[in-house]
Amino acid sequence: MRPRLPDEPGVRLFLCGDVMIGRGIDQLLPHPSEPVLYEPYIKDARDYVLLAEEAHGPLPRAVEFAYVWGDALDTLKRYSPHARIINLETAVTAGDHPWEKGINYRMHPANLPCLSAAGVDCCVLANNHVLDWGRGGLEETLRVLHEGGFVTAGAGHDSTEAESAAILHLGDTRVLVFAFATQSSGVPPDWGPDGGAGVNLLPELSAEALGRIGRQCRALKRPGDLAVASIHWGGNWGYPIPAAHRAFAHGLIDEAEIDLVHGHSSHHVKGFEVYRGKLLLYGCGDFLNDYEGIRGYEQFRADLTLMYLPRLDPASGTLQELSLVPLQIRHLRLNRPPAEAISWLAQVLNREGRPFGTRVAEAPDGTLRWQGDTD
């Protein structure tokens, strides 16, 4: 539990997109998994390390657990967010029975201190890679994370656990994290918890689903609580926000008493919206991955990512302030990007935010700051 800072009003959160620390990144850590892969073209996870080295030079091996977080750690220390929420898009398992789907991510359980090094509090598991090593792999993932002191949302041993919110206690305030996955993000339809351990699948973005989420949220939420809906939805590439996503996000605010929508699945950052004072992140982009050196989709600059650091009023859930800290994936770690990359991200966010009335400005310290309602 992190108490609120005495010199800053409200509750500061850290959110990010997909944290994919399996495969190549797992091979850099002190306890790599067996490197065998079952992909169409690459059969050894160490080849992803070699691709990164071909792109940007030699990499160390058996790195410290904090290595991959790089310059993000200084930002976390500076902002000291009260709760740190990530979409953990990998299984944490030593299992060797992959789900036959072509791409399979896993991090060895002995590398779990990698998450502790960043002070992660909540791991969202409603995504299209957490069952990559079967239901047994998910069961081990849940056990390892819970034994390590992390709370999880969006997956469980049964439907009750998969649908349950993670609860983060911050003194008088609690942060409730509800997590869902849609098939549009690549989640197989049989990954639900009906057959055992599974993810919290959202069959459709419907009024019925909003009603169900609303009933669940109202039953749990108390005055002063903040409710986050974390959703894995949509494809990997492209900036347009589907009308159905926007309508559902608005419905979560209007009908389900959600205070912040945390959307992910896109490999690059997308525009965001502030609706009725509540923050809607439609696509946070990949935060950590092993794609370095892989060609294709260069126009999206998926190596550039953001730390989202909103400050919320616990009494109303409204957004008080939003800092976005740009980073760049290089050497399979997070680094401060050059000035031109920061400006490029600002231009993208302002272009994509124009239909929503959102705008950011560059600050002297290299961060981007939400400029409030521009309508």
XYZ file of C-alpha atoms in Angstrom:
375
model
C 0.000 0.000 0.000
C 1.337 3.430 -0.979
C -0.192 6.343 0.978
C -1.131 9.467 -0.870
C 1.607 12.069 -1.157
C 1.031 14.946 1.263
C 2.180 17.574 -1.263
C 0.024 16.407 -4.179
C -3.778 16.301 -4.174
C -5.636 13.381 -5.645
C -4.457 9.911 -6.572
C -1.657 9.416 -9.090
C -1.734 6.264 -11.219
C 0.799 4.723 -13.555
C -0.673 2.870 -16.513
C 0.941 1.550 -19.646
C 0.232 -0.708 -22.582
C 1.378 -4.243 -23.247
C 4.300 -5.531 -21.182
C 5.618 -8.450 -23.231
C 8.601 -9.696 -21.231
C 8.564 -13.251 -22.526
C 10.504 -14.750 -25.395
C 13.544 -12.560 -26.268
C 13.422 -10.401 -23.132
C 13.098 -13.497 -20.951
C 16.304 -14.780 -22.576
C 18.210 -11.727 -21.308
C 17.095 -12.181 -17.708
C 18.993 -14.294 -15.150
C 16.764 -17.378 -15.493
C 15.745 -17.798 -19.141
C 13.106 -20.332 -20.151
C 13.877 -23.112 -22.555
C 14.223 -21.167 -25.821
C 12.218 -23.526 -28.038
C 9.447 -21.764 -29.984
C 6.677 -23.091 -32.194
C 6.409 -20.161 -34.580
C 6.297 -20.503 -38.364
C 9.672 -18.811 -38.944
C 11.587 -18.496 -35.665
C 12.134 -21.591 -33.549
C 14.498 -20.244 -30.891
C 13.713 -17.311 -28.582
C 17.369 -16.301 -28.574
C 17.013 -15.293 -32.211
C 14.948 -12.296 -31.077
C 17.954 -11.140 -29.074
C 20.127 -11.561 -32.168
C 17.712 -9.477 -34.238
C 17.927 -6.671 -31.681
C 21.728 -6.893 -31.740
C 21.775 -6.711 -35.522
C 19.725 -3.528 -35.318
C 21.476 -1.657 -32.496
C 24.570 -3.503 -31.318
C 25.618 -6.028 -28.679
C 23.440 -6.834 -25.680
C 24.439 -8.148 -22.244
C 23.165 -11.469 -20.947
C 21.896 -12.421 -17.480
C 21.065 -8.766 -16.851
C 19.797 -7.398 -13.571
C 16.039 -7.664 -13.127
C 15.668 -3.874 -13.361
C 17.503 -3.689 -16.696
C 14.498 -3.791 -19.019
C 12.730 -0.875 -17.261
C 15.680 1.410 -17.918
C 14.852 5.096 -17.689
C 11.251 4.384 -16.693
C 12.506 3.763 -13.166
C 13.650 7.373 -12.734
C 10.208 8.570 -13.826
C 8.481 6.228 -11.383
C 10.707 7.512 -8.608
C 9.997 11.134 -9.534
C 6.211 10.803 -9.774
C 5.833 8.114 -7.088
C 2.436 6.919 -8.372
C 0.156 5.455 -5.743
C -0.800 2.475 -7.900
C 1.029 0.890 -10.845
C -1.095 -1.051 -13.332
C 0.233 -2.922 -16.365
C -1.185 -5.252 -18.994
C 1.079 -8.278 -18.532
C 0.951 -9.938 -21.921
C 2.851 -13.129 -21.236
C 2.450 -16.314 -19.255
C 4.718 -16.727 -16.228
C 5.335 -20.450 -16.347
C 7.884 -23.190 -16.784
C 5.244 -25.263 -18.582
C 6.108 -26.852 -21.895
C 2.669 -27.456 -23.411
C 1.972 -24.547 -25.763
C -1.455 -23.663 -27.032
C -1.383 -24.253 -30.780
C -1.763 -20.667 -31.962
C 1.528 -19.824 -33.639
C 2.970 -17.301 -31.163
C 3.653 -18.262 -27.551
C 5.028 -15.934 -24.873
C 6.340 -17.049 -21.496
C 8.624 -15.697 -18.816
C 10.282 -18.106 -16.406
C 8.797 -17.848 -12.882
C 12.271 -17.310 -11.446
C 12.382 -14.011 -13.362
C 9.384 -12.643 -11.443
C 11.586 -10.085 -9.618
C 11.626 -8.249 -12.954
C 8.093 -7.048 -12.141
C 9.012 -6.223 -8.558
C 11.884 -4.065 -9.809
C 9.332 -1.634 -11.251
C 7.082 -1.763 -8.196
C 4.175 -3.173 -10.192
C 1.002 -3.530 -8.130
C -1.608 -4.939 -10.515
C -1.159 -7.229 -13.503
C -4.032 -7.210 -15.973
C -4.206 -10.671 -17.560
C -7.166 -10.285 -19.919
C -5.232 -10.508 -23.175
C -4.331 -12.820 -26.049
C -1.041 -14.227 -24.699
C -1.670 -15.174 -21.068
C -2.931 -18.644 -22.093
C -0.133 -19.246 -24.592
C 1.062 -22.221 -22.541
C -2.336 -23.699 -21.882
C -4.653 -23.614 -18.904
C -1.950 -25.189 -16.768
C 0.357 -22.332 -17.728
C -2.289 -19.798 -16.680
C -2.821 -21.607 -13.378
C 0.905 -21.390 -12.697
C 0.914 -17.730 -13.756
C -1.825 -16.924 -11.245
C -0.118 -18.846 -8.457
C 3.300 -17.287 -9.065
C 1.945 -13.744 -9.294
C -0.205 -14.073 -6.172
C 2.616 -15.632 -4.190
C 4.803 -12.758 -5.361
C 2.395 -10.225 -3.871
C 0.797 -8.976 -7.096
C -2.933 -8.597 -7.556
C -4.436 -9.681 -10.867
C -7.540 -8.908 -12.885
C -9.111 -10.379 -15.993
C -8.206 -14.044 -15.592
C -8.789 -16.757 -13.023
C -9.193 -20.407 -12.165
C -12.930 -20.084 -12.826
C -15.423 -17.502 -14.061
C -15.929 -15.960 -10.615
C -12.232 -15.242 -10.196
C -11.803 -14.136 -13.823
C -14.620 -11.583 -13.492
C -13.541 -10.279 -10.086
C -11.953 -6.859 -9.771
C -8.477 -6.393 -8.406
C -8.552 -4.113 -5.367
C -5.654 -1.790 -4.533
C -5.867 -0.219 -1.065
C -4.584 3.357 -0.768
C -5.571 4.428 2.688
C -9.112 5.794 2.515
C -9.232 5.225 -1.239
C -9.373 1.959 -3.139
C -8.587 1.504 -6.830
C -10.838 -1.166 -8.372
C -9.500 -2.706 -11.584
C -11.980 -4.557 -13.778
C -10.402 -6.253 -16.799
C -11.863 -7.665 -20.004
C -10.675 -9.049 -23.333
C -12.427 -9.098 -26.695
C -11.978 -11.483 -29.595
C -11.115 -8.506 -31.814
C -7.709 -8.419 -30.078
C -6.923 -11.983 -31.118
C -8.193 -13.809 -28.034
C -9.381 -17.300 -29.085
C -13.086 -17.786 -28.345
C -12.367 -20.903 -26.250
C -10.094 -19.028 -23.822
C -12.982 -18.254 -21.494
C -13.064 -19.748 -17.989
C -15.892 -22.215 -18.686
C -13.438 -25.059 -19.269
C -11.190 -24.227 -16.321
C -8.708 -21.415 -15.936
C -9.380 -18.695 -18.485
C -9.717 -15.004 -19.266
C -12.681 -12.701 -18.744
C -14.021 -12.568 -22.293
C -16.361 -9.793 -23.347
C -18.446 -11.437 -26.093
C -19.695 -8.126 -27.470
C -19.680 -4.426 -26.697
C -23.370 -4.319 -25.909
C -25.881 -2.656 -23.610
C -26.197 -5.981 -21.825
C -22.456 -6.029 -21.144
C -22.585 -2.458 -19.843
C -25.432 -3.397 -17.524
C -23.530 -6.385 -16.175
C -20.354 -4.348 -15.583
C -22.380 -1.568 -13.982
C -24.053 -3.938 -11.529
C -20.691 -5.418 -10.595
C -19.070 -2.020 -10.144
C -21.917 -0.548 -8.079
C -21.943 -3.591 -5.802
C -18.272 -3.078 -4.968
C -17.623 0.651 -5.245
C -17.705 2.828 -2.143
C -17.513 6.628 -1.850
C -13.924 7.672 -2.522
C -13.126 4.591 -4.633
C -11.782 4.862 -8.181
C -12.859 2.297 -10.790
C -10.674 1.412 -13.792
C -11.889 -0.655 -16.753
C -8.907 -2.260 -18.491
C -9.840 -3.615 -21.928
C -7.809 -5.559 -24.490
C -9.554 -4.726 -27.755
C -8.991 -4.094 -31.440
C -6.180 -4.853 -33.862
C -2.486 -4.136 -33.609
C -2.119 -1.373 -36.212
C -4.022 1.730 -37.226
C -5.086 4.958 -35.531
C -8.866 5.144 -36.093
C -10.967 4.456 -32.995
C -13.903 2.196 -33.885
C -17.247 3.835 -33.207
C -18.222 0.813 -31.123
C -15.180 1.295 -28.859
C -15.943 4.943 -28.291
C -19.630 4.287 -27.599
C -18.766 1.495 -25.160
C -16.182 3.651 -23.379
C -18.758 6.424 -23.002
C -21.237 3.871 -21.699
C -18.771 2.708 -19.066
C -18.661 6.278 -17.751
C -22.379 7.019 -18.125
C -23.873 3.732 -16.980
C -21.261 1.662 -15.137
C -19.644 4.236 -12.811
C -16.180 3.632 -14.289
C -13.729 6.505 -13.775
C -10.976 5.613 -16.266
C -10.825 3.377 -19.353
C -7.452 1.693 -19.927
C -7.462 0.346 -23.482
C -4.684 -1.738 -25.001
C -3.802 -4.170 -27.827
C -2.484 -1.697 -30.417
C 1.283 -1.935 -30.896
C 1.525 1.867 -31.035
C -0.007 4.709 -29.047
C -3.385 6.029 -30.161
C -5.392 9.138 -29.398
C -7.098 9.605 -26.040
C -10.269 11.368 -24.922
C -11.490 13.128 -21.801
C -15.229 12.515 -21.582
C -17.307 14.123 -18.835
C -14.038 14.716 -17.039
C -12.987 11.025 -17.223
C -9.905 9.746 -19.052
C -10.392 7.292 -21.933
C -7.170 5.674 -23.196
C -8.167 3.836 -26.360
C -4.781 2.283 -27.133
C -1.667 2.633 -24.977
C 0.723 0.842 -27.352
C 3.319 -1.758 -26.462
C 5.385 -0.728 -23.453
C 7.999 -3.495 -23.598
C 8.499 -6.064 -26.331
C 11.178 -7.961 -28.252
C 10.255 -6.619 -31.703
C 13.480 -4.641 -32.050
C 15.034 -5.398 -35.421
C 11.817 -6.725 -36.966
C 10.868 -4.743 -40.051
C 7.402 -3.625 -41.077
C 4.914 -0.908 -40.049
C 7.753 1.572 -39.538
C 5.340 4.477 -40.112
C 3.773 3.793 -36.706
C 7.112 3.981 -34.844
C 6.104 1.272 -32.415
C 9.473 1.607 -30.668
C 8.116 4.826 -29.131
C 5.884 4.386 -26.121
C 4.367 6.352 -23.252
C 4.044 6.183 -19.503
C 0.551 7.426 -18.620
C 0.515 9.210 -15.256
C -2.977 10.608 -14.599
C -3.932 12.291 -11.336
C -7.555 11.720 -10.353
C -9.878 13.304 -7.815
C -11.011 10.393 -5.596
C -14.218 12.187 -4.685
C -15.442 12.455 -8.289
C -13.058 10.320 -10.363
C -12.386 13.249 -12.673
C -9.026 13.869 -14.286
C -7.072 16.602 -12.527
C -3.824 16.375 -14.484
C -2.188 14.052 -17.019
C 1.518 13.659 -17.673
C 2.708 11.413 -20.485
C 6.365 10.427 -20.463
C 7.828 9.290 -23.811
C 10.276 6.401 -23.932
C 11.953 4.404 -26.673
C 12.615 0.652 -26.802
C 16.309 0.176 -27.624
C 18.597 -2.672 -26.536
C 15.454 -4.431 -25.240
C 15.012 -1.798 -22.532
C 13.273 1.557 -22.077
C 15.322 4.660 -22.819
C 14.792 8.406 -22.975
C 14.069 9.219 -26.622
C 15.638 11.993 -28.692
C 13.865 15.346 -28.933
C 12.556 14.670 -32.426
C 10.840 11.500 -31.223
C 9.106 13.396 -28.407
C 7.887 16.001 -30.895
C 6.682 13.260 -33.237
C 4.631 11.676 -30.466
C 3.146 15.057 -29.560
C 2.140 15.629 -33.174
C 0.493 12.206 -33.384
C -1.432 12.670 -30.142
C -2.624 16.106 -31.227
C -3.620 14.903 -34.685
C -5.493 11.887 -33.341
C -6.911 13.813 -30.387
C -8.412 16.593 -32.515
C -11.769 14.804 -33.011
C -11.932 14.335 -29.217
C -10.906 17.860 -28.304
C -7.691 16.729 -26.587
C -4.287 18.306 -26.965
C -0.846 17.874 -25.397
C 2.118 20.226 -25.141
C 5.800 19.502 -24.726
C 7.266 20.474 -21.372
C 10.927 21.470 -20.885
C 11.629 18.214 -19.033
C 10.701 16.066 -22.053
C 7.238 15.101 -20.843
C 3.948 15.755 -22.600
C 1.138 17.437 -20.669
C -2.580 17.308 -21.354
C -3.815 20.829 -21.990
C -7.368 20.395 -20.735
C -10.596 20.739 -22.670
C -9.978 22.396 -26.037
C -13.599 22.424 -27.225
